[in-house]
């Protein structure tokens, strides 16, 4: 079976040269979730309909990669490490609350329509 890259999938979907940020997001999604290229390209393409969210997610994943690399180097002081971990925990909790409330709102709206 031939491996088709995220770039090739996006080229087929968009029928034009893929924007570098969209390609990068697709590759990040592939690597982050160990997702196949077709699904990662499809997810990135879908997110590209809301460029603000797509850009924010790309920056979040990029930040995650930098932090992961730095924490693995073990070059931070214990206070710096704890500050980073606390910030990550707070961001994670806040994102979880946002996604839960958005899910609940859409569920409630969906029930009212049915």
Short mmCIF file of N, CA and C in Angstrom, two decimals:
data_model
loop_
_atom_site.label_atom_id
_atom_site.label_comp_id
_atom_site.label_asym_id
_atom_site.label_seq_id
_atom_site.Cartn_x
_atom_site.Cartn_y
_atom_site.Cartn_z
N UNK A 1 0.84 -1.18 0.00
CA UNK A 1 0.00 0.00 0.00
C UNK A 1 0.89 1.24 0.00
N UNK A 2 0.57 2.19 -0.83
CA UNK A 2 1.35 3.41 -0.95
C UNK A 2 0.93 4.41 0.13
N UNK A 3 1.94 5.01 0.77
CA UNK A 3 1.69 6.02 1.79
C UNK A 3 1.47 7.36 1.09
N UNK A 4 0.37 8.01 1.40
CA UNK A 4 0.08 9.33 0.86
C UNK A 4 0.24 10.34 1.99
N UNK A 5 0.99 11.39 1.75
CA UNK A 5 1.30 12.37 2.79
C UNK A 5 0.13 13.30 3.07
N UNK A 6 0.21 13.99 4.19
CA UNK A 6 -0.78 15.01 4.54
C UNK A 6 -0.85 16.04 3.41
N UNK A 7 0.30 16.44 2.90
CA UNK A 7 0.36 17.43 1.83
C UNK A 7 -0.42 16.96 0.60
N UNK A 8 -0.23 15.71 0.21
CA UNK A 8 -0.92 15.18 -0.97
C UNK A 8 -2.44 15.13 -0.74
N UNK A 9 -2.85 14.74 0.44
CA UNK A 9 -4.28 14.71 0.76
C UNK A 9 -4.87 16.12 0.70
N UNK A 10 -4.16 17.09 1.28
CA UNK A 10 -4.67 18.47 1.27
C UNK A 10 -4.73 19.03 -0.15
N UNK A 11 -3.77 18.66 -0.98
CA UNK A 11 -3.77 19.13 -2.37
C UNK A 11 -5.02 18.63 -3.09
N UNK A 12 -5.41 17.39 -2.83
CA UNK A 12 -6.61 16.83 -3.46
C UNK A 12 -7.86 17.54 -2.93
N UNK A 13 -7.90 17.79 -1.62
CA UNK A 13 -9.07 18.43 -1.02
C UNK A 13 -9.25 19.87 -1.47
N UNK A 14 -8.16 20.61 -1.53
CA UNK A 14 -8.26 22.04 -1.84
C UNK A 14 -8.13 22.32 -3.33
N UNK A 15 -7.63 21.35 -4.08
CA UNK A 15 -7.40 21.49 -5.52
C UNK A 15 -6.49 22.66 -5.86
N UNK A 16 -5.61 22.98 -4.92
CA UNK A 16 -4.63 24.05 -5.13
C UNK A 16 -3.45 23.83 -4.19
N UNK A 17 -2.44 24.65 -4.32
CA UNK A 17 -1.29 24.54 -3.43
C UNK A 17 -1.73 24.85 -1.99
N UNK A 18 -1.32 24.00 -1.09
CA UNK A 18 -1.73 24.12 0.31
C UNK A 18 -0.96 25.23 1.01
N UNK A 19 -1.68 26.02 1.80
CA UNK A 19 -1.05 27.06 2.60
C UNK A 19 -0.11 26.39 3.61
N UNK A 20 1.07 26.96 3.83
CA UNK A 20 2.04 26.34 4.76
C UNK A 20 1.48 26.10 6.16
N UNK A 21 0.67 27.04 6.70
CA UNK A 21 0.15 26.87 8.04
C UNK A 21 -0.84 25.70 8.11
N UNK A 22 -1.59 25.49 7.04
CA UNK A 22 -2.55 24.39 7.00
C UNK A 22 -1.82 23.05 6.92
N UNK A 23 -0.80 23.00 6.13
CA UNK A 23 0.01 21.79 6.03
C UNK A 23 0.66 21.49 7.38
N UNK A 24 1.22 22.52 8.02
CA UNK A 24 1.86 22.32 9.32
C UNK A 24 0.85 21.80 10.35
N UNK A 25 -0.36 22.37 10.36
CA UNK A 25 -1.39 21.92 11.29
C UNK A 25 -1.74 20.46 11.03
N UNK A 26 -1.89 20.09 9.78
CA UNK A 26 -2.19 18.70 9.44
C UNK A 26 -1.11 17.75 9.91
N UNK A 27 0.13 18.14 9.70
CA UNK A 27 1.24 17.30 10.14
C UNK A 27 1.30 17.21 11.66
N UNK A 28 1.02 18.33 12.33
CA UNK A 28 1.01 18.32 13.80
C UNK A 28 -0.09 17.40 14.33
N UNK A 29 -1.26 17.47 13.73
CA UNK A 29 -2.36 16.61 14.16
C UNK A 29 -2.03 15.14 13.92
N UNK A 30 -1.37 14.88 12.81
CA UNK A 30 -0.95 13.50 12.51
C UNK A 30 0.03 13.01 13.58
N UNK A 31 1.01 13.82 13.89
CA UNK A 31 2.05 13.41 14.84
C UNK A 31 1.54 13.36 16.28
N UNK A 32 0.68 14.31 16.63
CA UNK A 32 0.19 14.41 17.99
C UNK A 32 -0.68 13.22 18.38
N UNK A 33 -1.56 12.83 17.49
CA UNK A 33 -2.48 11.75 17.81
C UNK A 33 -2.13 10.43 17.17
N UNK A 34 -0.97 10.37 16.55
CA UNK A 34 -0.58 9.18 15.80
C UNK A 34 -1.70 8.80 14.83
N UNK A 35 -2.20 9.84 14.14
CA UNK A 35 -3.32 9.72 13.22
C UNK A 35 -2.79 9.50 11.82
N UNK A 36 -3.56 8.79 10.99
CA UNK A 36 -3.09 8.60 9.62
C UNK A 36 -3.21 9.91 8.84
N UNK A 37 -2.49 9.99 7.75
CA UNK A 37 -2.38 11.23 6.97
C UNK A 37 -3.72 11.72 6.44
N UNK A 38 -4.57 10.80 6.00
CA UNK A 38 -5.86 11.20 5.43
C UNK A 38 -6.74 11.86 6.49
N UNK A 39 -6.81 11.26 7.67
CA UNK A 39 -7.63 11.82 8.74
C UNK A 39 -7.05 13.16 9.21
N UNK A 40 -5.75 13.23 9.38
CA UNK A 40 -5.11 14.47 9.82
C UNK A 40 -5.36 15.59 8.82
N UNK A 41 -5.25 15.29 7.53
CA UNK A 41 -5.50 16.29 6.50
C UNK A 41 -6.96 16.74 6.53
N UNK A 42 -7.86 15.79 6.70
CA UNK A 42 -9.28 16.12 6.75
C UNK A 42 -9.61 16.99 7.97
N UNK A 43 -9.04 16.67 9.12
CA UNK A 43 -9.26 17.46 10.33
C UNK A 43 -8.72 18.87 10.17
N UNK A 44 -7.52 18.99 9.61
CA UNK A 44 -6.92 20.32 9.40
C UNK A 44 -7.75 21.13 8.41
N UNK A 45 -8.19 20.49 7.35
CA UNK A 45 -9.01 21.18 6.35
C UNK A 45 -10.32 21.66 6.96
N UNK A 46 -10.95 20.81 7.77
CA UNK A 46 -12.18 21.20 8.44
C UNK A 46 -11.94 22.38 9.38
N UNK A 47 -10.86 22.34 10.15
CA UNK A 47 -10.53 23.44 11.06
C UNK A 47 -10.20 24.73 10.31
N UNK A 48 -9.73 24.61 9.07
CA UNK A 48 -9.34 25.81 8.31
C UNK A 48 -10.54 26.70 7.99
N UNK A 49 -11.74 26.17 8.16
CA UNK A 49 -12.94 27.00 7.95
C UNK A 49 -13.08 28.06 9.03
N UNK A 50 -12.39 27.84 10.16
CA UNK A 50 -12.34 28.84 11.23
C UNK A 50 -10.86 29.12 11.48
N UNK A 51 -10.27 30.04 10.70
CA UNK A 51 -8.83 30.28 10.78
C UNK A 51 -8.34 30.68 12.17
N UNK A 52 -9.16 31.36 12.94
CA UNK A 52 -8.74 31.77 14.28
C UNK A 52 -8.52 30.55 15.16
N UNK A 53 -9.45 29.62 15.14
CA UNK A 53 -9.32 28.39 15.92
C UNK A 53 -8.16 27.56 15.39
N UNK A 54 -8.06 27.43 14.08
CA UNK A 54 -6.99 26.63 13.47
C UNK A 54 -5.62 27.18 13.86
N UNK A 55 -5.47 28.50 13.79
CA UNK A 55 -4.20 29.13 14.15
C UNK A 55 -3.91 28.94 15.64
N UNK A 56 -4.93 29.12 16.47
CA UNK A 56 -4.76 28.93 17.91
C UNK A 56 -4.34 27.52 18.25
N UNK A 57 -4.97 26.54 17.61
CA UNK A 57 -4.61 25.14 17.86
C UNK A 57 -3.20 24.85 17.40
N UNK A 58 -2.82 25.39 16.24
CA UNK A 58 -1.46 25.20 15.74
C UNK A 58 -0.44 25.78 16.73
N UNK A 59 -0.72 26.96 17.26
CA UNK A 59 0.17 27.58 18.23
C UNK A 59 0.22 26.79 19.54
N UNK A 60 -0.93 26.27 19.97
CA UNK A 60 -0.98 25.46 21.18
C UNK A 60 -0.14 24.19 21.03
N UNK A 61 -0.28 23.52 19.90
CA UNK A 61 0.50 22.29 19.66
C UNK A 61 1.98 22.63 19.58
N UNK A 62 2.30 23.74 18.90
CA UNK A 62 3.70 24.15 18.78
C UNK A 62 4.28 24.44 20.17
N UNK A 63 3.53 25.15 21.00
CA UNK A 63 3.96 25.43 22.37
C UNK A 63 4.16 24.16 23.17
N UNK A 64 3.25 23.22 23.00
CA UNK A 64 3.37 21.92 23.67
C UNK A 64 4.69 21.24 23.29
N UNK A 65 5.00 21.25 22.00
CA UNK A 65 6.23 20.60 21.54
C UNK A 65 7.48 21.26 22.14
N UNK A 66 7.49 22.57 22.21
CA UNK A 66 8.63 23.30 22.79
C UNK A 66 8.75 22.96 24.27
N UNK A 67 7.64 23.04 25.00
CA UNK A 67 7.67 22.76 26.44
C UNK A 67 8.10 21.32 26.70
N UNK A 68 7.57 20.39 25.95
CA UNK A 68 7.94 18.98 26.11
C UNK A 68 9.45 18.79 25.93
N UNK A 69 9.98 19.40 24.89
CA UNK A 69 11.42 19.28 24.63
C UNK A 69 12.25 19.89 25.77
N UNK A 70 11.84 21.05 26.25
CA UNK A 70 12.58 21.71 27.33
C UNK A 70 12.48 20.94 28.64
N UNK A 71 11.30 20.41 28.95
CA UNK A 71 11.16 19.62 30.17
C UNK A 71 11.98 18.34 30.09
N UNK A 72 12.09 17.77 28.91
CA UNK A 72 12.90 16.56 28.72
C UNK A 72 14.40 16.84 28.88
N UNK A 73 14.81 18.07 28.61
CA UNK A 73 16.23 18.44 28.78
C UNK A 73 16.61 18.54 30.25
N UNK A 74 15.61 18.71 31.10
CA UNK A 74 15.83 18.84 32.54
C UNK A 74 16.77 20.01 32.84
N UNK A 75 16.55 21.12 32.12
CA UNK A 75 17.42 22.30 32.29
C UNK A 75 16.76 23.40 33.11
N UNK A 76 15.54 23.18 33.57
CA UNK A 76 14.84 24.20 34.34
C UNK A 76 15.04 23.97 35.83
N UNK A 77 14.93 25.03 36.59
CA UNK A 77 14.97 24.89 38.04
C UNK A 77 13.66 24.24 38.48
N UNK A 78 13.61 23.79 39.72
CA UNK A 78 12.38 23.16 40.21
C UNK A 78 11.23 24.16 40.24
N UNK A 79 11.52 25.41 40.55
CA UNK A 79 10.47 26.44 40.56
C UNK A 79 9.95 26.68 39.14
N UNK A 80 10.86 26.75 38.17
CA UNK A 80 10.45 26.95 36.78
C UNK A 80 9.60 25.77 36.30
N UNK A 81 10.04 24.57 36.62
CA UNK A 81 9.31 23.37 36.22
C UNK A 81 7.92 23.37 36.83
N UNK A 82 7.83 23.70 38.11
CA UNK A 82 6.53 23.73 38.77
C UNK A 82 5.62 24.80 38.19
N UNK A 83 6.19 25.96 37.86
CA UNK A 83 5.41 27.04 37.24
C UNK A 83 4.83 26.58 35.91
N UNK A 84 5.66 25.95 35.10
CA UNK A 84 5.21 25.45 33.79
C UNK A 84 4.11 24.40 33.98
N UNK A 85 4.33 23.46 34.89
CA UNK A 85 3.34 22.41 35.12
C UNK A 85 2.02 22.97 35.64
N UNK A 86 2.10 23.95 36.54
CA UNK A 86 0.87 24.57 37.06
C UNK A 86 0.12 25.31 35.95
N UNK A 87 0.84 26.01 35.10
CA UNK A 87 0.21 26.73 33.99
C UNK A 87 -0.45 25.74 33.03
N UNK A 88 0.24 24.67 32.72
CA UNK A 88 -0.33 23.65 31.83
C UNK A 88 -1.59 23.05 32.43
N UNK A 89 -1.53 22.76 33.71
CA UNK A 89 -2.69 22.18 34.40
C UNK A 89 -3.88 23.14 34.34
N UNK A 90 -3.63 24.43 34.62
CA UNK A 90 -4.70 25.43 34.61
C UNK A 90 -5.27 25.58 33.20
N UNK A 91 -4.42 25.63 32.20
CA UNK A 91 -4.90 25.74 30.81
C UNK A 91 -5.73 24.52 30.45
N UNK A 92 -5.26 23.35 30.83
CA UNK A 92 -5.98 22.11 30.54
C UNK A 92 -7.36 22.11 31.19
N UNK A 93 -7.43 22.52 32.44
CA UNK A 93 -8.71 22.58 33.15
C UNK A 93 -9.64 23.58 32.47
N UNK A 94 -9.10 24.75 32.14
CA UNK A 94 -9.92 25.78 31.49
C UNK A 94 -10.43 25.32 30.13
N UNK A 95 -9.57 24.68 29.34
CA UNK A 95 -9.99 24.17 28.03
C UNK A 95 -11.04 23.08 28.19
N UNK A 96 -10.85 22.23 29.19
CA UNK A 96 -11.81 21.16 29.45
C UNK A 96 -13.17 21.75 29.82
N UNK A 97 -13.17 22.78 30.66
CA UNK A 97 -14.44 23.43 31.03
C UNK A 97 -15.09 24.08 29.81
N UNK A 98 -14.28 24.73 29.00
CA UNK A 98 -14.83 25.36 27.79
C UNK A 98 -15.45 24.33 26.86
N UNK A 99 -14.73 23.24 26.63
CA UNK A 99 -15.25 22.23 25.71
C UNK A 99 -16.47 21.54 26.30
N UNK A 100 -16.49 21.34 27.61
CA UNK A 100 -17.66 20.73 28.25
C UNK A 100 -18.87 21.64 28.16
N UNK A 101 -18.68 22.92 28.42
CA UNK A 101 -19.81 23.84 28.38
C UNK A 101 -20.30 24.02 26.95
N UNK A 102 -19.41 24.05 25.97
CA UNK A 102 -19.82 24.15 24.57
C UNK A 102 -20.59 22.91 24.15
N UNK A 103 -20.14 21.75 24.62
CA UNK A 103 -20.82 20.50 24.30
C UNK A 103 -22.21 20.49 24.92
N UNK A 104 -22.28 20.93 26.17
CA UNK A 104 -23.57 20.94 26.85
C UNK A 104 -24.53 21.90 26.18
N UNK A 105 -24.04 23.07 25.78
CA UNK A 105 -24.91 24.05 25.11
C UNK A 105 -25.44 23.49 23.81
N UNK A 106 -24.57 22.85 23.01
CA UNK A 106 -25.02 22.31 21.72
C UNK A 106 -25.95 21.13 21.93
N UNK A 107 -25.74 20.34 23.00
CA UNK A 107 -26.63 19.22 23.30
C UNK A 107 -28.01 19.74 23.69
N UNK A 108 -28.05 20.76 24.53
CA UNK A 108 -29.31 21.32 24.98
C UNK A 108 -30.07 21.92 23.79
N UNK A 109 -29.35 22.66 22.94
CA UNK A 109 -29.99 23.25 21.76
C UNK A 109 -30.53 22.16 20.85
N UNK A 110 -29.75 21.07 20.70
CA UNK A 110 -30.18 19.96 19.84
C UNK A 110 -31.43 19.28 20.36
N UNK A 111 -31.56 19.16 21.70
CA UNK A 111 -32.73 18.53 22.29
C UNK A 111 -33.97 19.38 22.08
N UNK A 112 -33.81 20.68 22.13
CA UNK A 112 -34.95 21.58 21.95
C UNK A 112 -35.50 21.56 20.54
N UNK A 113 -34.64 21.18 19.57
CA UNK A 113 -35.08 21.16 18.18
C UNK A 113 -35.76 19.86 17.79
N UNK A 114 -35.59 18.82 18.62
CA UNK A 114 -36.06 17.50 18.21
C UNK A 114 -37.34 17.11 18.74
#
